[in-house]
Amino acid sequence: MARVVESDTVPGGSDVQQLSLDSIRESLIRQEDTIVFSLIERAKFPLNSPAFEDSSSLTEFFVREIETIQAKVGRYENPEENPFFLDTIPHSVFPTHKYPQVLHPKASSVNINKRLWDVYFKELLPLFVKPGDDGNYASTAASDLACLHALSRRIHYGKFVAEIKFRDSPHDYEPAIRSKDTEALMKLLTFEKVEEMVKKRVEKKAETFGQEVKCVSGGDESEKKKYKVDPYLVSRIYGEWLIPLTKDVEVEYLLRRLD
Amino acid sequence: MARVVESDTVPGGSDVQQLSLDSIRESLIRQEDTIVFSLIERAKFPLNSPAFEDSSSLTEFFVREIETIQAKVGRYENPEENPFFLDTIPHSVFPTHKYPQVLHPKASSVNINKRLWDVYFKELLPLFVKPGDDGNYASTAASDLACLHALSRRIHYGKFVAEIKFRDSPHDYEPAIRSKDTEALMKLLTFEKVEEMVKKRVEKKAETFGQEVKCVSGGDESEKKKYKVDPYLVSRIYGEWLIPLTKDVEVEYLLRRLD
């Protein structure tokens, strides 16, 4: 899938100089697939709460350690990636890629992963996985990390969304930023029609990617479809959590945009 | 998706005492989804060969380090998981789940991940990703690892397949095992009709999971479909690599089955 739009480019690509609303939209749409895949994969396992419910849990240990390794191969040089636990990011032991600076320098201080962590384990996970405990904690933690990464990337992509919206009409945003009027910013950033479309599309994706694919096509249309993750839940996860959290990131970013 | 079949059970589950051909088939079918998802996710990035082509590559460093962390949370207690690099497996720092011993004790010595590593980077990857280098090595390495894990699990699942086939008709297998007749074993293990069905099904899965899902359904049926990974390639990857490698694992396992 080509990610380059017109002469414009995508954050994270190698030859990126500019942002465009098209390239951002394209990335967000592609990220929906990643999120739906990761939820479907996590739903293979039951809740397995002993893996994550303590403060010194297996899952927290795992994510902390993995983030350190990922920093060592340069993951957090990419402005799309935000760590959950690293207060200081270890240097990469390999030469790092120079990502273009498209965001305001304060961007890296916008990180709501602590909130996402709580939301994910306390609210989202119990919605879409079976209750129970099968002891398979190592694989479960790896699946949780894949979900957390995909969700975190989507939410913090709000920085790019906010940047492009700001650049498109700085005069609309500047007064609200200067007066720290969070409510006004939220209003400027909200497009209900677009949100409804996203919710419909991710529901469709959950239906498509979470179905049982049989060898022979057709014929069994009358069979009641079974999905690996309830498509309506995916739509709710977007509508009640991911979209609002993304907008929170957008607001937080904009509040620092004139610093 | 319920993974329990009749009164039988699935390797890796918590209350597993027995194997059944149904439970194994169900797991292999579910693993196809995971494999197709992982290939689609990897195809977001170009080849990025500088990340993996040296012997002390970023990707090898990354996978070695990640495997060590995964061992520390008990991943390799699960007989479905086989490391790529760990010669000795570090002890888990958390209490580990007791997986039922359904395989012969020699099972853990069957590990063809070194071969899989070469096959993956030299033969498979260049088939299904775009050429090029976007510098995004950390994310690419994480995607490669997801593919490698999914492929390795599938291939080494051959141990369970071989075990159940052996238990079903030990007298068919014992002479060939005793005379180390690899060819005869391979023949006993081969069911071409089943292989053709698997290849067709994974092609269908790549079509289904790799399509662009639009918000509105129907209407654009005439549009030429674009897939994120060529479905025919996925069928070839199964037919030319995954199925043969799985059977190699089956043969290797059976050769040790009477030790």
Coordinates of N, CA, C and O in Angstrom, one line a residue, chain B residues 39-107:
Chain B
L39 N 1.7 -11.1 8.3 CA 2.3 -10.8 7.0 C 1.7 -9.4 6.5 O 2.5 -8.6 6.0
I40 N 0.4 -9.2 6.7 CA -0.2 -7.9 6.3 C 0.5 -6.8 7.1 O 0.8 -5.7 6.5
E41 N 0.7 -7.0 8.3 CA 1.3 -5.9 9.1 C 2.7 -5.7 8.7 O 3.2 -4.5 8.6
R42 N 3.5 -6.7 8.4 CA 4.9 -6.5 8.0 C 4.9 -5.8 6.6 O 5.9 -5.0 6.4
A43 N 3.9 -6.0 5.8 CA 3.9 -5.4 4.4 C 3.7 -3.9 4.5 O 3.8 -3.3 3.4
K44 N 3.4 -3.4 5.6 CA 3.4 -1.9 5.7 C 4.7 -1.3 5.5 O 4.8 -0.1 5.1
F45 N 5.8 -2.0 5.8 CA 7.1 -1.5 5.7 C 7.8 -2.1 4.5 O 7.5 -3.2 4.1
P46 N 8.8 -1.3 3.9 CA 9.5 -1.9 2.8 C 10.5 -3.0 3.4 O 10.6 -3.2 4.6
L47 N 11.3 -3.6 2.5 CA 12.2 -4.7 2.9 C 13.1 -4.2 4.1 O 13.3 -5.0 5.0
N48 N 13.7 -3.0 4.0 CA 14.6 -2.5 5.1 C 15.7 -3.5 5.4 O 16.0 -3.8 6.6
S49 N 16.4 -4.0 4.4 CA 17.4 -5.0 4.6 C 18.6 -4.7 5.5 O 19.1 -5.5 6.1
P50 N 19.0 -3.4 5.6 CA 20.1 -3.1 6.5 C 19.8 -3.5 8.0 O 20.7 -3.7 8.7
A51 N 18.5 -3.6 8.3 CA 18.1 -4.0 9.6 C 18.5 -5.5 9.9 O 18.7 -5.8 11.1
F52 N 18.6 -6.3 8.9 CA 18.7 -7.8 9.2 C 19.9 -8.5 8.4 O 20.2 -9.6 8.7
E53 N 20.5 -7.8 7.5 CA 21.4 -8.6 6.6 C 22.8 -8.9 7.2 O 23.4 -9.9 6.8
D54 N 23.2 -8.2 8.2 CA 24.5 -8.5 8.8 C 24.3 -9.6 9.9 O 23.2 -9.8 10.4
S55 N 25.4 -10.2 10.2 CA 25.4 -11.3 11.3 C 25.1 -10.7 12.6 O 24.6 -11.3 13.5
S56 N 25.6 -9.4 12.8 CA 25.3 -8.8 14.1 C 24.3 -7.7 13.9 O 24.5 -6.5 14.2
S57 N 23.2 -8.0 13.2 CA 22.2 -7.1 12.8 C 21.3 -6.6 13.9 O 21.3 -7.2 15.0
L58 N 20.7 -5.4 13.7 CA 19.7 -4.9 14.6 C 18.6 -5.9 14.9 O 18.3 -6.1 16.1
T59 N 18.1 -6.5 13.9 CA 17.0 -7.5 14.1 C 17.5 -8.7 14.9 O 16.7 -9.1 15.8
E60 N 18.7 -9.2 14.7 CA 19.1 -10.3 15.5 C 19.3 -9.9 16.9 O 18.9 -10.6 17.9
F61 N 19.9 -8.8 17.2 CA 20.1 -8.2 18.5 C 18.7 -8.1 19.2 O 18.5 -8.6 20.3
F62 N 17.8 -7.5 18.5 CA 16.4 -7.3 19.0 C 15.7 -8.7 19.4 O 15.2 -8.8 20.5
V63 N 15.8 -9.6 18.5 CA 15.1 -10.9 18.7 C 15.8 -11.6 19.9 O 15.1 -12.2 20.8
R64 N 17.1 -11.6 20.0 CA 17.8 -12.3 21.1 C 17.4 -11.7 22.4 O 17.1 -12.4 23.4
E65 N 17.4 -10.3 22.5 CA 17.0 -9.6 23.7 C 15.6 -9.9 24.1 O 15.3 -10.1 25.3
I66 N 14.7 -9.8 23.1 CA 13.3 -10.0 23.4 C 13.1 -11.5 23.9 O 12.3 -11.7 24.8
E67 N 13.7 -12.4 23.3 CA 13.6 -13.8 23.7 C 14.0 -14.0 25.2 O 13.4 -14.8 25.9
T68 N 15.0 -13.3 25.6 CA 15.5 -13.4 27.0 C 14.4 -12.9 27.9 O 14.1 -13.5 28.9
I69 N 13.8 -11.7 27.6 CA 12.7 -11.2 28.4 C 11.5 -12.2 28.4 O 10.9 -12.4 29.4
Q70 N 11.2 -12.7 27.2 CA 10.1 -13.6 27.2 C 10.3 -14.9 28.0 O 9.4 -15.4 28.6
A71 N 11.5 -15.3 28.0 CA 11.9 -16.5 28.8 C 11.6 -16.2 30.3 O 11.1 -17.0 31.1
K72 N 11.9 -14.9 30.7 CA 11.8 -14.5 32.1 C 10.3 -14.4 32.5 O 10.1 -14.4 33.7
V73 N 9.4 -14.3 31.6 CA 8.0 -14.4 32.0 C 7.4 -15.8 31.6 O 6.2 -15.9 31.6
G74 N 8.2 -16.7 31.3 CA 7.8 -18.1 31.2 C 7.3 -18.6 29.8 O 6.7 -19.6 29.7
R75 N 7.6 -17.8 28.7 CA 7.1 -18.2 27.4 C 7.5 -19.6 27.0 O 6.7 -20.3 26.4
Y76 N 8.7 -20.0 27.3 CA 9.2 -21.3 26.8 C 8.9 -22.5 27.7 O 9.3 -23.6 27.4
E77 N 8.1 -22.2 28.7 CA 7.5 -23.3 29.5 C 6.4 -23.9 28.6 O 6.0 -25.1 28.8
N78 N 5.8 -23.2 27.7 CA 4.8 -23.6 26.8 C 5.4 -24.4 25.7 O 6.2 -23.9 24.9
P79 N 5.0 -25.7 25.6 CA 5.7 -26.6 24.6 C 5.4 -26.1 23.1 O 6.0 -26.6 22.2
E80 N 4.4 -25.2 23.0 CA 4.2 -24.6 21.6 C 5.2 -23.6 21.2 O 5.3 -23.3 20.0
E81 N 6.0 -23.1 22.1 CA 6.9 -22.0 21.8 C 8.4 -22.5 21.7 O 8.8 -23.3 22.6
N82 N 9.1 -22.1 20.7 CA 10.5 -22.5 20.5 C 11.3 -21.3 20.2 O 11.1 -20.6 19.3
P83 N 12.4 -21.1 21.0 CA 13.2 -19.9 20.8 C 14.1 -20.0 19.5 O 14.4 -21.1 19.0
F84 N 14.4 -18.8 19.0 CA 15.3 -18.8 17.8 C 16.8 -18.8 18.3 O 17.6 -19.4 17.6
F85 N 17.1 -18.2 19.4 CA 18.5 -18.0 19.7 C 18.9 -18.6 21.1 O 20.1 -18.7 21.3
L86 N 18.0 -18.8 22.0 CA 18.4 -19.2 23.4 C 18.9 -20.6 23.4 O 18.1 -21.5 23.2
D87 N 20.2 -20.8 23.7 CA 20.7 -22.2 23.8 C 20.3 -22.7 25.2 O 19.9 -23.8 25.3
T88 N 20.5 -21.8 26.2 CA 20.0 -22.2 27.5 C 18.9 -21.2 27.8 O 19.1 -20.0 27.6
I89 N 17.8 -21.7 28.3 CA 16.7 -20.8 28.5 C 16.7 -20.2 30.0 O 16.7 -21.0 30.9
P90 N 16.8 -18.9 30.1 CA 16.8 -18.3 31.5 C 15.5 -18.7 32.2 O 14.4 -18.9 31.6
H91 N 15.6 -18.9 33.6 CA 14.5 -19.2 34.4 C 13.5 -18.1 34.4 O 13.9 -16.9 34.4
S92 N 12.2 -18.4 34.5 CA 11.2 -17.4 34.7 C 11.3 -16.8 36.0 O 11.6 -17.5 37.0
V93 N 11.1 -15.5 36.1 CA 11.2 -14.8 37.4 C 9.8 -14.8 38.0 O 9.6 -14.2 39.1
F94 N 8.8 -15.3 37.4 CA 7.5 -15.4 37.9 C 7.1 -16.9 38.1 O 7.7 -17.7 37.4
P95 N 6.1 -17.2 38.9 CA 5.7 -18.6 39.0 C 5.2 -19.0 37.7 O 4.5 -18.3 37.0
T96 N 5.5 -20.2 37.3 CA 5.1 -20.6 35.9 C 4.0 -21.6 35.9 O 3.7 -22.3 36.9
H97 N 3.3 -21.5 34.8 CA 2.1 -22.4 34.6 C 2.7 -23.8 34.3 O 3.7 -24.0 33.5
K98 N 2.0 -24.8 34.8 CA 2.4 -26.2 34.5 C 1.7 -26.7 33.3 O 0.5 -27.0 33.3
Y99 N 2.4 -26.7 32.2 CA 1.7 -27.2 30.9 C 1.7 -28.7 30.9 O 2.7 -29.3 31.4
P100 N 0.7 -29.3 30.5 CA 0.6 -30.8 30.5 C 1.7 -31.4 29.5 O 2.0 -30.8 28.5
Q101 N 2.3 -32.5 30.0 CA 3.3 -33.1 29.1 C 2.6 -34.0 28.1 O 2.3 -35.2 28.4
V102 N 2.3 -33.5 27.0 CA 1.6 -34.4 26.0 C 2.6 -34.9 25.0 O 2.4 -35.9 24.3
L103 N 3.8 -34.2 24.9 CA 4.8 -34.7 23.9 C 5.8 -35.5 24.5 O 6.0 -35.5 25.7
H104 N 6.5 -36.3 23.7 CA 7.7 -37.0 24.1 C 8.7 -36.1 24.7 O 8.9 -35.0 24.2
P105 N 9.5 -36.5 25.7 CA 10.4 -35.6 26.3 C 11.5 -35.0 25.4 O 12.0 -33.9 25.6
K106 N 11.8 -35.8 24.3 CA 12.7 -35.3 23.3 C 12.2 -34.1 22.5 O 13.0 -33.6 21.6
A107 N 10.9 -33.8 22.6 CA 10.3 -32.8 21.7 C 11.1 -31.5 21.7 O 11.3 -30.9 20.6

